[in-house]
Amino acid sequence: MPFVGSKLRYLAASEDSLGKQVRAVLVGTLFASPASLFIGAAVGSVVAGIIAWQSGSPALLLCSIGIHGVGLLRIVSAVVYARLEKRSAEKERAYWEKLYQIGAWLYAFLLGALIFLTLTSDTAPILQIMACSLTTGYAAGVAVRNAGRPIIAIGQLCLAALPFSIGLMFHADPLYWLFAALNLFFIIGMIDISLQTYDVVYSALSGREDQKMVADRFEKMAQSDMLTGLDNRLAMQMGLTELLNAIDGTEDRKLAVIWMDLDHFKTINDTFGHLAGDKVLIVTAQRVKAVLDERSSLARFGGDEFVILAEVTSKEEAIAIGEEILESISQPVTINDNSVEIAASLGIAVAPDHGCQSEIMLKNADIALYHAKGDGGKCVRCFEPFMHEDFLLHRQIESGLAEALVMEQFELLFQPIVDLDTGKTKICEALLRWNHHELGEVSPAVFIPIAESAGLIS
């Protein structure tokens, strides 16, 4: 805490000495990326809507409505500011900064209320997980995105994340209290990151560094993965939309979306620790970048997932790129004098053959990846229409299994094993059977592996 306190005192001193041009640039960073505001508001609205709908809570419904409304107003204000920015006077910039601060703090307060109510009411565990993930991701994002005005960022962090810890304290289980304490340390760490980022930017601007370059740096930080230095999910999705628009209507240009997921990455983390896992991710990113040319880009989608966007002329060329990537990352990585094997599964969708919209392309690449995993991993699979039906069937069976357990839809049949010498039954083999209300008799060879992958068989 002392190091954070000293940085807060430095912040107060630097705020008093901010020049007009420096403040103008810092305020401009708040509105630098309307697209990131739109995506963040869209994700928040969807998650809040699902929680309110599934829980049936009037209070959560009000939170959801508020999140929708405030998110929309913040997007509109960012778009309007972008059009007025060049002719905005100093007083107008102060007005826009205050308007942004009110909207940001109100939105953070509503997210905090959402997580608090979700944790303290009788909601399903999956809804609590969704609320926790939304709050944590939001807090981590604003710590960097709004670091140019750290007072705003710190207010957002506290309003959104502190109710998380308070809600956890309402549970009697000590593990919840431990989680609440860890979340407080997370908040302190995010505040320190925000202040550190501000310190770097403030020092650069005070040294008369080009103002536009600073704004671009913030934009880059908002679209970069801090571990690998690659584009993050936001930058990838924006780039995917632009590339799809570029190939629209052209016959000789195609775009391959290659979704890569490391096989057994959790085992590496559990065995060697998260620092070792980070090293594997960094090495993997370096190896994949060495394979790609100037027509391709690489982004970290999250966790151990990467997405490659490559301009190709055919599906076969996309598969060849995938196989080259697979070969490049298959070399062992040395971790603490241990040689660790790396493998991955890749799913490919090619536009316009498999779609022309970013959501459809990502979904089809993900489905192809699912089939690559189902084939044992360490392979490349290109999307085919039948895969979509298989994917839907898998999801139908997976969701039906939990219901089948509750409704006691399983039954045991017994196959007698007869002693041929005596003609007597010596033992019976127990056979599990499931009669699905829509699919009819589902073979154990089909539903047992799905039950295992879903964690229903311990």
CSV table of C-alpha atoms in Angstrom, one decimal:
chain,number,residue,atom,x,y,z
A,1,MET,CA,0.0,0.0,0.0
A,2,PRO,CA,2.8,2.6,0.7
A,3,PHE,CA,3.9,2.5,-2.9
A,4,VAL,CA,0.4,3.1,-4.1
A,5,GLY,CA,0.0,6.0,-1.6
A,6,SER,CA,3.1,7.7,-2.9
A,7,LYS,CA,1.9,7.4,-6.4
A,8,LEU,CA,-1.5,8.9,-5.5
A,9,ARG,CA,0.3,11.9,-3.9
A,10,TYR,CA,2.3,12.3,-7.1
A,11,LEU,CA,-0.9,12.1,-9.1
A,12,ALA,CA,-2.4,15.0,-7.0
A,13,ALA,CA,0.7,17.1,-7.6
A,14,SER,CA,0.8,16.4,-11.4
A,15,GLU,CA,-2.9,17.2,-11.8
A,16,ASP,CA,-2.3,20.7,-10.6
A,17,SER,CA,0.5,21.2,-13.1
A,18,LEU,CA,-1.1,19.8,-16.2
A,19,GLY,CA,-0.9,22.1,-19.2
A,20,LYS,CA,-3.8,22.8,-21.5
A,21,GLN,CA,-2.4,20.8,-24.4
A,22,VAL,CA,-1.4,17.9,-22.1
A,23,ARG,CA,-4.9,17.8,-20.5
A,24,ALA,CA,-6.5,17.9,-24.0
A,25,VAL,CA,-4.5,14.9,-25.1
A,26,LEU,CA,-5.3,13.0,-21.9
A,27,VAL,CA,-9.0,13.7,-22.2
A,28,GLY,CA,-8.9,12.7,-25.8
A,29,THR,CA,-7.6,9.2,-24.8
A,30,LEU,CA,-10.9,8.6,-23.0
A,31,PHE,CA,-12.8,8.8,-26.3
A,32,ALA,CA,-10.0,7.5,-28.5
A,33,SER,CA,-11.7,4.1,-29.3
A,34,PRO,CA,-15.5,4.2,-29.5
A,35,ALA,CA,-15.3,0.7,-30.8
A,36,SER,CA,-13.9,-0.6,-27.5
A,37,LEU,CA,-16.7,1.2,-25.7
A,38,PHE,CA,-19.2,-0.4,-28.0
A,39,ILE,CA,-17.8,-3.9,-27.5
A,40,GLY,CA,-17.5,-3.5,-23.7
A,41,ALA,CA,-21.1,-2.1,-23.5
A,42,ALA,CA,-22.4,-4.9,-25.7
A,43,VAL,CA,-20.7,-7.7,-23.6
A,44,GLY,CA,-21.9,-6.0,-20.4
A,45,SER,CA,-25.5,-5.7,-21.7
A,46,VAL,CA,-25.6,-9.3,-22.9
A,47,VAL,CA,-24.3,-10.8,-19.6
A,48,ALA,CA,-26.5,-8.5,-17.4
A,49,GLY,CA,-29.5,-9.5,-19.6
A,50,ILE,CA,-28.8,-13.2,-19.2
A,51,ILE,CA,-28.4,-12.9,-15.5
A,52,ALA,CA,-31.6,-10.9,-15.0
A,53,TRP,CA,-33.5,-13.2,-17.3
A,54,GLN,CA,-32.3,-16.5,-15.7
A,55,SER,CA,-32.6,-15.2,-12.1
A,56,GLY,CA,-36.0,-13.6,-12.4
A,57,SER,CA,-34.9,-11.0,-9.8
A,58,PRO,CA,-36.6,-7.6,-10.2
A,59,ALA,CA,-33.5,-5.9,-8.7
A,60,LEU,CA,-31.2,-7.6,-11.2
A,61,LEU,CA,-33.6,-6.7,-13.9
A,62,LEU,CA,-33.3,-3.0,-12.9
A,63,CYS,CA,-29.5,-3.3,-12.9
A,64,SER,CA,-29.7,-4.8,-16.4
A,65,ILE,CA,-31.9,-2.1,-17.7
A,66,GLY,CA,-29.6,0.6,-16.2
A,67,ILE,CA,-26.5,-1.1,-17.7
A,68,HIS,CA,-28.2,-1.2,-21.2
A,69,GLY,CA,-29.2,2.5,-20.9
A,70,VAL,CA,-25.9,3.9,-19.6
A,71,GLY,CA,-23.9,1.9,-22.0
A,72,LEU,CA,-25.8,3.2,-24.9
A,73,LEU,CA,-25.5,6.8,-23.7
A,74,ARG,CA,-21.7,6.4,-23.3
A,75,ILE,CA,-21.4,5.1,-26.9
A,76,VAL,CA,-23.4,8.0,-28.2
A,77,SER,CA,-21.3,10.5,-26.3
A,78,ALA,CA,-18.1,9.0,-27.6
A,79,VAL,CA,-19.3,9.3,-31.2
A,80,VAL,CA,-20.5,12.9,-30.7
A,81,TYR,CA,-17.2,13.8,-29.1
A,82,ALA,CA,-15.2,12.3,-32.0
A,83,ARG,CA,-17.1,14.7,-34.4
A,84,LEU,CA,-16.6,17.8,-32.2
A,85,GLU,CA,-13.1,17.1,-31.0
A,86,LYS,CA,-11.2,19.3,-33.4
A,87,ARG,CA,-13.2,22.4,-32.6
A,88,SER,CA,-13.6,21.7,-28.9
A,89,ALA,CA,-12.4,24.6,-26.7
A,90,GLU,CA,-10.8,24.1,-23.3
A,91,LYS,CA,-14.1,24.6,-21.4
A,92,GLU,CA,-15.9,22.1,-23.7
A,93,ARG,CA,-13.1,19.5,-23.0
A,94,ALA,CA,-13.6,20.0,-19.3
A,95,TYR,CA,-17.4,19.4,-19.8
A,96,TRP,CA,-16.8,16.3,-21.9
A,97,GLU,CA,-14.3,14.9,-19.3
A,98,LYS,CA,-16.9,15.5,-16.5
A,99,LEU,CA,-19.6,13.9,-18.6
A,100,TYR,CA,-17.4,10.8,-19.3
A,101,GLN,CA,-16.6,10.6,-15.6
A,102,ILE,CA,-20.2,10.6,-14.6
A,103,GLY,CA,-21.1,7.9,-17.2
A,104,ALA,CA,-18.1,5.8,-16.3
A,105,TRP,CA,-18.7,5.9,-12.6
A,106,LEU,CA,-22.5,5.2,-13.0
A,107,TYR,CA,-21.8,2.3,-15.3
A,108,ALA,CA,-19.2,0.9,-12.8
A,109,PHE,CA,-21.7,1.4,-9.9
A,110,LEU,CA,-24.3,-0.6,-11.8
A,111,LEU,CA,-21.8,-3.4,-12.5
A,112,GLY,CA,-20.9,-3.4,-8.8
A,113,ALA,CA,-24.6,-3.7,-7.9
A,114,LEU,CA,-25.0,-6.5,-10.4
A,115,ILE,CA,-22.2,-8.6,-8.9
A,116,PHE,CA,-23.3,-7.9,-5.3
A,117,LEU,CA,-26.9,-8.8,-5.9
A,118,THR,CA,-25.9,-11.9,-7.9
A,119,LEU,CA,-23.6,-13.1,-5.1
A,120,THR,CA,-26.0,-12.4,-2.3
A,121,SER,CA,-29.1,-13.8,-3.9
A,122,ASP,CA,-30.1,-17.4,-4.6
A,123,THR,CA,-28.8,-17.5,-8.2
A,124,ALA,CA,-27.3,-20.4,-10.1
A,125,PRO,CA,-23.5,-20.8,-9.8
A,126,ILE,CA,-23.0,-20.2,-13.6
A,127,LEU,CA,-24.7,-16.8,-13.2
A,128,GLN,CA,-22.3,-15.9,-10.4
A,129,ILE,CA,-19.4,-17.0,-12.5
A,130,MET,CA,-20.6,-14.8,-15.4
A,131,ALA,CA,-21.0,-11.8,-13.1
A,132,CYS,CA,-17.5,-12.4,-11.6
A,133,SER,CA,-15.9,-12.7,-15.0
A,134,LEU,CA,-17.6,-9.6,-16.3
A,135,THR,CA,-16.6,-7.5,-13.3
A,136,THR,CA,-13.0,-8.8,-13.3
A,137,GLY,CA,-12.5,-8.2,-17.0
A,138,TYR,CA,-14.1,-4.7,-16.8
A,139,ALA,CA,-11.8,-3.7,-13.9
A,140,ALA,CA,-8.7,-5.0,-15.7
A,141,GLY,CA,-9.7,-3.2,-18.9
A,142,VAL,CA,-10.5,0.2,-17.4
A,143,ALA,CA,-7.2,0.2,-15.4
A,144,VAL,CA,-5.3,0.6,-18.7
A,145,ARG,CA,-7.8,2.1,-21.0
A,146,ASN,CA,-8.6,5.1,-18.8
A,147,ALA,CA,-5.2,5.5,-17.2
A,148,GLY,CA,-4.8,8.9,-18.9
A,149,ARG,CA,-7.4,10.2,-16.3
A,150,PRO,CA,-6.5,7.9,-13.4
A,151,ILE,CA,-9.1,9.5,-11.0
A,152,ILE,CA,-11.8,8.2,-13.4
A,153,ALA,CA,-10.1,4.8,-13.7
A,154,ILE,CA,-9.6,4.3,-9.9
A,155,GLY,CA,-13.2,5.3,-9.3
A,156,GLN,CA,-14.4,2.7,-11.8
A,157,LEU,CA,-12.2,0.1,-10.2
A,158,CYS,CA,-13.5,0.7,-6.7
A,159,LEU,CA,-17.2,1.0,-7.7
A,160,ALA,CA,-17.2,-2.1,-9.8
A,161,ALA,CA,-14.8,-4.4,-7.9
A,162,LEU,CA,-15.3,-3.5,-4.2
A,163,PRO,CA,-18.9,-4.8,-4.2
A,164,PHE,CA,-17.4,-8.1,-5.5
A,165,SER,CA,-15.5,-8.5,-2.2
A,166,ILE,CA,-18.4,-7.3,-0.1
A,167,GLY,CA,-20.7,-9.8,-1.7
A,168,LEU,CA,-18.3,-12.6,-1.1
A,169,MET,CA,-18.2,-11.7,2.6
A,170,PHE,CA,-21.9,-12.5,3.0
A,171,HIS,CA,-21.1,-16.2,2.6
A,172,ALA,CA,-20.1,-18.2,5.7
A,173,ASP,CA,-17.5,-20.3,3.9
A,174,PRO,CA,-13.9,-19.1,4.7
A,175,LEU,CA,-12.9,-19.7,1.1
A,176,TYR,CA,-15.3,-17.0,0.0
A,177,TRP,CA,-13.6,-14.6,2.5
A,178,LEU,CA,-10.2,-15.6,1.2
A,179,PHE,CA,-11.4,-14.9,-2.4
A,180,ALA,CA,-12.7,-11.5,-1.1
A,181,ALA,CA,-9.3,-10.7,0.3
A,182,LEU,CA,-7.5,-11.7,-3.0
A,183,ASN,CA,-9.9,-9.5,-4.9
A,184,LEU,CA,-8.9,-6.5,-2.8
A,185,PHE,CA,-5.2,-7.2,-3.6
A,186,PHE,CA,-6.3,-7.4,-7.3
A,187,ILE,CA,-7.9,-3.9,-7.0
A,188,ILE,CA,-4.7,-2.5,-5.4
A,189,GLY,CA,-2.6,-4.1,-8.2
A,190,MET,CA,-4.9,-2.6,-10.9
A,191,ILE,CA,-4.7,0.8,-9.3
A,192,ASP,CA,-0.9,0.6,-9.3
A,193,ILE,CA,-0.9,-0.4,-13.0
A,194,SER,CA,-3.2,2.6,-13.8
A,195,LEU,CA,-1.0,5.0,-11.9
A,196,GLN,CA,2.2,3.6,-13.4
A,197,THR,CA,0.7,3.9,-16.9
A,198,TYR,CA,-0.3,7.5,-16.1
A,199,ASP,CA,3.2,8.2,-14.9
A,200,VAL,CA,4.7,7.1,-18.1
A,201,VAL,CA,2.3,9.1,-20.3
A,202,TYR,CA,2.6,12.2,-18.1
A,203,SER,CA,6.4,12.1,-18.2
A,204,ALA,CA,6.3,11.7,-22.0
A,205,LEU,CA,3.9,14.6,-22.5
A,206,SER,CA,5.8,16.8,-20.1
A,207,GLY,CA,8.8,16.2,-22.2
A,208,ARG,CA,6.9,17.5,-25.3
A,209,GLU,CA,6.6,14.1,-26.9
A,210,ASP,CA,4.3,14.2,-29.9
A,211,GLN,CA,0.7,14.3,-28.6
A,212,LYS,CA,-0.8,12.2,-31.3
A,213,MET,CA,1.8,9.4,-30.6
A,214,VAL,CA,0.6,9.3,-27.0
A,215,ALA,CA,-3.0,8.9,-28.1
A,216,ASP,CA,-2.0,6.2,-30.5
A,217,ARG,CA,0.0,4.5,-27.6
A,218,PHE,CA,-3.2,4.4,-25.5
A,219,GLU,CA,-5.1,2.9,-28.4
A,220,LYS,CA,-2.4,0.3,-28.9
A,221,MET,CA,-2.4,-0.6,-25.2
A,222,ALA,CA,-6.2,-1.0,-25.3
A,223,GLN,CA,-5.7,-3.4,-28.2
A,224,SER,CA,-2.6,-5.3,-27.1
A,225,ASP,CA,-2.1,-8.4,-25.0
A,226,MET,CA,0.2,-7.5,-22.2
A,227,LEU,CA,1.9,-10.9,-21.9
A,228,THR,CA,2.8,-11.6,-25.5
A,229,GLY,CA,2.6,-8.2,-27.1
A,230,LEU,CA,0.2,-9.5,-29.7
A,231,ASP,CA,-3.1,-8.0,-30.7
A,232,ASN,CA,-5.8,-8.9,-28.2
A,233,ARG,CA,-9.4,-10.0,-28.9
A,234,LEU,CA,-10.6,-6.5,-29.5
A,235,ALA,CA,-8.0,-5.7,-32.1
A,236,MET,CA,-8.4,-9.0,-33.8
A,237,GLN,CA,-12.2,-8.6,-34.1
A,238,MET,CA,-11.8,-5.1,-35.5
A,239,GLY,CA,-9.2,-6.3,-38.0
A,240,LEU,CA,-11.3,-9.3,-39.0
A,241,THR,CA,-14.2,-7.0,-39.9
A,242,GLU,CA,-12.0,-4.8,-42.0
A,243,LEU,CA,-10.5,-7.7,-43.8
A,244,LEU,CA,-13.9,-9.3,-44.5
A,245,ASN,CA,-15.1,-6.0,-46.0
A,246,ALA,CA,-11.9,-5.8,-48.1
A,247,ILE,CA,-12.5,-9.2,-49.8
A,248,ASP,CA,-16.3,-8.7,-50.2
A,249,GLY,CA,-17.1,-9.0,-53.9
A,250,THR,CA,-13.7,-10.2,-55.0
A,251,GLU,CA,-13.3,-13.6,-56.5
A,252,ASP,CA,-9.6,-14.2,-56.2
A,253,ARG,CA,-9.2,-13.2,-52.5
A,254,LYS,CA,-10.1,-15.3,-49.5
A,255,LEU,CA,-9.5,-14.9,-45.8
A,256,ALA,CA,-8.7,-17.8,-43.5
A,257,VAL,CA,-9.6,-17.6,-39.8
A,258,ILE,CA,-7.4,-20.1,-38.0
A,259,TRP,CA,-8.3,-20.7,-34.4
A,260,MET,CA,-5.6,-22.4,-32.4
A,261,ASP,CA,-5.8,-23.9,-28.9
A,262,LEU,CA,-2.9,-25.5,-27.1
A,263,ASP,CA,-3.5,-29.1,-26.1
A,264,HIS,CA,-3.2,-30.0,-22.4
A,265,PHE,CA,-2.1,-26.5,-21.5
A,266,LYS,CA,-3.8,-26.8,-18.1
A,267,THR,CA,-1.5,-29.7,-17.3
A,268,ILE,CA,1.5,-27.5,-17.9
A,269,ASN,CA,0.2,-24.8,-15.6
A,270,ASP,CA,-0.7,-27.4,-12.9
A,271,THR,CA,2.6,-29.2,-13.1
A,272,PHE,CA,5.1,-26.4,-13.6
A,273,GLY,CA,3.2,-23.3,-12.4
A,274,HIS,CA,1.7,-20.3,-14.2
A,275,LEU,CA,5.1,-18.6,-14.9
A,276,ALA,CA,6.0,-21.7,-16.9
A,277,GLY,CA,2.6,-21.5,-18.7
A,278,ASP,CA,3.3,-17.8,-19.5
A,279,LYS,CA,6.7,-18.8,-21.0
A,280,VAL,CA,5.0,-21.4,-23.2
A,281,LEU,CA,2.5,-18.8,-24.4
A,282,ILE,CA,5.3,-16.4,-25.3
A,283,VAL,CA,7.4,-19.0,-27.1
A,284,THR,CA,4.3,-20.2,-29.0
A,285,ALA,CA,3.5,-16.7,-30.1
A,286,GLN,CA,7.1,-16.2,-31.3
A,287,ARG,CA,7.1,-19.4,-33.3
A,288,VAL,CA,3.8,-18.8,-35.0
A,289,LYS,CA,4.9,-15.2,-35.9
A,290,ALA,CA,8.0,-16.6,-37.5
A,291,VAL,CA,5.8,-18.8,-39.8
A,292,LEU,CA,3.4,-16.0,-41.0
A,293,ASP,CA,4.1,-13.5,-43.7
A,294,GLU,CA,3.0,-9.9,-44.2
A,295,ARG,CA,-0.4,-11.0,-45.4
A,296,SER,CA,-1.2,-12.6,-42.0
A,297,SER,CA,-1.7,-11.4,-38.5
A,298,LEU,CA,-1.7,-13.2,-35.1
A,299,ALA,CA,-3.7,-12.3,-32.0
A,300,ARG,CA,-4.1,-13.9,-28.6
A,301,PHE,CA,-7.8,-14.5,-28.2
A,302,GLY,CA,-7.5,-15.3,-24.5
A,303,GLY,CA,-6.0,-18.0,-22.2
A,304,ASP,CA,-4.2,-20.5,-24.5
A,305,GLU,CA,-6.2,-19.6,-27.6
A,306,PHE,CA,-4.8,-17.7,-30.6
A,307,VAL,CA,-6.4,-16.6,-33.8
A,308,ILE,CA,-4.5,-16.2,-37.1
A,309,LEU,CA,-6.0,-14.1,-40.0
A,310,ALA,CA,-4.4,-15.0,-43.3
A,311,GLU,CA,-5.2,-13.9,-46.8
A,312,VAL,CA,-5.2,-17.0,-49.0
A,313,THR,CA,-6.2,-18.1,-52.5
A,314,SER,CA,-7.8,-21.5,-51.5
A,315,LYS,CA,-8.8,-23.7,-48.6
A,316,GLU,CA,-5.8,-25.9,-49.3
A,317,GLU,CA,-3.4,-23.0,-48.8
A,318,ALA,CA,-5.1,-22.3,-45.5
A,319,ILE,CA,-4.7,-25.9,-44.4
A,320,ALA,CA,-1.0,-25.8,-45.4
A,321,ILE,CA,-0.5,-22.7,-43.2
A,322,GLY,CA,-2.1,-24.5,-40.4
A,323,GLU,CA,0.1,-27.6,-40.7
A,324,GLU,CA,3.2,-25.4,-40.9
A,325,ILE,CA,2.1,-23.6,-37.7
A,326,LEU,CA,1.5,-27.0,-36.1
A,327,GLU,CA,5.0,-28.2,-37.0
A,328,SER,CA,6.7,-25.0,-35.9
A,329,ILE,CA,5.3,-25.1,-32.3
A,330,SER,CA,5.8,-28.9,-31.8
A,331,GLN,CA,9.4,-28.5,-30.7
A,332,PRO,CA,9.9,-28.9,-26.9
A,333,VAL,CA,10.3,-26.0,-24.6
A,334,THR,CA,12.8,-26.1,-21.7
A,335,ILE,CA,11.2,-25.2,-18.4
A,336,ASN,CA,13.3,-25.4,-15.2
A,337,ASP,CA,15.6,-28.0,-16.9
A,338,ASN,CA,12.6,-30.0,-18.0
A,339,SER,CA,11.7,-30.5,-21.6
A,340,VAL,CA,8.0,-29.9,-22.2
A,341,GLU,CA,6.2,-31.0,-25.3
A,342,ILE,CA,3.9,-28.5,-26.9
A,343,ALA,CA,1.0,-29.5,-29.2
A,344,ALA,CA,-2.0,-27.7,-30.5
A,345,SER,CA,-5.3,-28.2,-32.3
A,346,LEU,CA,-6.3,-25.8,-35.2
A,347,GLY,CA,-9.7,-25.1,-36.7
A,348,ILE,CA,-10.0,-23.2,-39.9
A,349,ALA,CA,-12.8,-21.3,-41.6
A,350,VAL,CA,-12.3,-19.6,-45.0
A,351,ALA,CA,-14.3,-16.6,-46.2
A,352,PRO,CA,-16.4,-16.2,-48.2
A,353,ASP,CA,-16.8,-20.0,-48.5
A,354,HIS,CA,-17.8,-20.4,-44.9
A,355,GLY,CA,-19.3,-17.0,-44.2
A,356,CYS,CA,-18.8,-13.3,-44.7
A,357,GLN,CA,-19.5,-12.0,-41.2
A,358,SER,CA,-17.0,-12.0,-38.4
A,359,GLU,CA,-19.3,-13.7,-35.9
A,360,ILE,CA,-20.1,-16.6,-38.3
A,361,MET,CA,-16.4,-17.0,-39.3
A,362,LEU,CA,-15.3,-17.2,-35.7
A,363,LYS,CA,-18.1,-19.6,-34.8
A,364,ASN,CA,-17.3,-21.9,-37.8
A,365,ALA,CA,-13.5,-21.8,-37.0
A,366,ASP,CA,-14.4,-22.7,-33.4
A,367,ILE,CA,-16.6,-25.6,-34.5
A,368,ALA,CA,-13.7,-26.9,-36.7
A,369,LEU,CA,-11.4,-26.6,-33.7
A,370,TYR,CA,-13.9,-28.6,-31.6
A,371,HIS,CA,-13.6,-31.4,-34.2
A,372,ALA,CA,-9.8,-31.2,-34.2
A,373,LYS,CA,-9.9,-31.7,-30.4
A,374,GLY,CA,-12.4,-34.5,-30.8
A,375,ASP,CA,-10.0,-36.3,-33.2
A,376,GLY,CA,-7.4,-36.4,-30.5
A,377,GLY,CA,-5.8,-33.0,-30.9
A,378,LYS,CA,-2.5,-32.1,-32.6
A,379,CYS,CA,-4.2,-31.8,-35.9
A,380,VAL,CA,-5.8,-29.3,-38.3
A,381,ARG,CA,-9.4,-29.4,-39.4
A,382,CYS,CA,-11.2,-27.2,-41.9
A,383,PHE,CA,-14.8,-26.4,-41.4
A,384,GLU,CA,-17.4,-28.5,-43.3
A,385,PRO,CA,-21.2,-28.0,-43.2
A,386,PHE,CA,-21.7,-31.4,-41.4
A,387,MET,CA,-19.6,-30.2,-38.5
A,388,HIS,CA,-22.3,-27.7,-37.6
A,389,GLU,CA,-24.9,-30.4,-37.2
A,390,ASP,CA,-22.4,-32.6,-35.2
A,391,PHE,CA,-21.7,-29.6,-32.9
A,392,LEU,CA,-25.4,-28.9,-32.3
A,393,LEU,CA,-25.9,-32.6,-31.6
A,394,HIS,CA,-23.1,-32.6,-29.1
A,395,ARG,CA,-24.5,-29.6,-27.3
A,396,GLN,CA,-28.0,-31.1,-27.3
A,397,ILE,CA,-26.6,-34.3,-25.7
A,398,GLU,CA,-24.5,-32.4,-23.2
A,399,SER,CA,-27.3,-30.3,-22.0
A,400,GLY,CA,-29.7,-33.3,-22.0
A,401,LEU,CA,-27.3,-35.3,-19.8
A,402,ALA,CA,-27.8,-33.1,-16.8
A,403,GLU,CA,-31.6,-33.2,-17.2
A,404,ALA,CA,-31.4,-37.0,-17.6
A,405,LEU,CA,-29.7,-37.4,-14.3
A,406,VAL,CA,-32.3,-35.3,-12.5
A,407,MET,CA,-35.3,-36.9,-14.3
A,408,GLU,CA,-33.8,-40.4,-13.8
A,409,GLN,CA,-33.9,-41.2,-17.5
A,410,PHE,CA,-31.1,-43.7,-17.3
A,411,GLU,CA,-31.7,-47.4,-16.8
A,412,LEU,CA,-29.6,-50.4,-16.3
A,413,LEU,CA,-29.9,-53.6,-18.3
A,414,PHE,CA,-28.2,-56.8,-17.3
A,415,GLN,CA,-26.6,-59.2,-19.8
A,416,PRO,CA,-26.2,-62.6,-18.3
A,417,ILE,CA,-23.0,-64.6,-18.8
A,418,VAL,CA,-23.7,-68.3,-18.8
A,419,ASP,CA,-21.4,-71.2,-17.9
A,420,LEU,CA,-21.7,-73.4,-21.0
A,421,ASP,CA,-20.7,-76.5,-18.9
A,422,THR,CA,-23.5,-76.1,-16.3
A,423,GLY,CA,-26.0,-73.9,-18.1
A,424,LYS,CA,-26.2,-71.7,-15.1
A,425,THR,CA,-25.8,-67.9,-15.1
A,426,LYS,CA,-22.5,-67.1,-13.3
A,427,ILE,CA,-22.6,-63.3,-13.5
A,428,CYS,CA,-24.3,-60.4,-15.2
A,429,GLU,CA,-22.8,-57.5,-17.1
A,430,ALA,CA,-24.5,-54.1,-16.3
A,431,LEU,CA,-25.3,-52.0,-19.3
A,432,LEU,CA,-26.3,-48.3,-19.0
A,433,ARG,CA,-29.0,-47.1,-21.4
A,434,TRP,CA,-30.5,-43.7,-22.1
A,435,ASN,CA,-33.7,-43.0,-24.0
A,436,HIS,CA,-33.7,-39.3,-25.0
A,437,HIS,CA,-37.1,-37.8,-25.5
A,438,GLU,CA,-36.1,-36.4,-28.9
A,439,LEU,CA,-33.2,-38.5,-30.1
A,440,GLY,CA,-34.5,-41.8,-28.9
A,441,GLU,CA,-32.0,-44.5,-27.8
A,442,VAL,CA,-28.6,-42.8,-27.5
A,443,SER,CA,-25.6,-45.2,-27.6
A,444,PRO,CA,-23.3,-45.2,-24.6
A,445,ALA,CA,-20.5,-44.9,-27.1
A,446,VAL,CA,-21.9,-41.5,-27.9
A,447,PHE,CA,-23.0,-40.1,-24.5
A,448,ILE,CA,-20.3,-41.5,-22.2
A,449,PRO,CA,-17.4,-39.5,-23.8
A,450,ILE,CA,-19.5,-36.4,-23.8
A,451,ALA,CA,-20.4,-36.9,-20.1
A,452,GLU,CA,-16.7,-37.4,-19.4
A,453,SER,CA,-15.7,-34.2,-21.2
A,454,ALA,CA,-18.4,-32.2,-19.4
A,455,GLY,CA,-17.2,-33.4,-16.0
A,456,LEU,CA,-20.3,-35.4,-15.2
A,457,ILE,CA,-18.2,-38.6,-14.6
A,458,SER,CA,-15.8,-38.3,-11.7
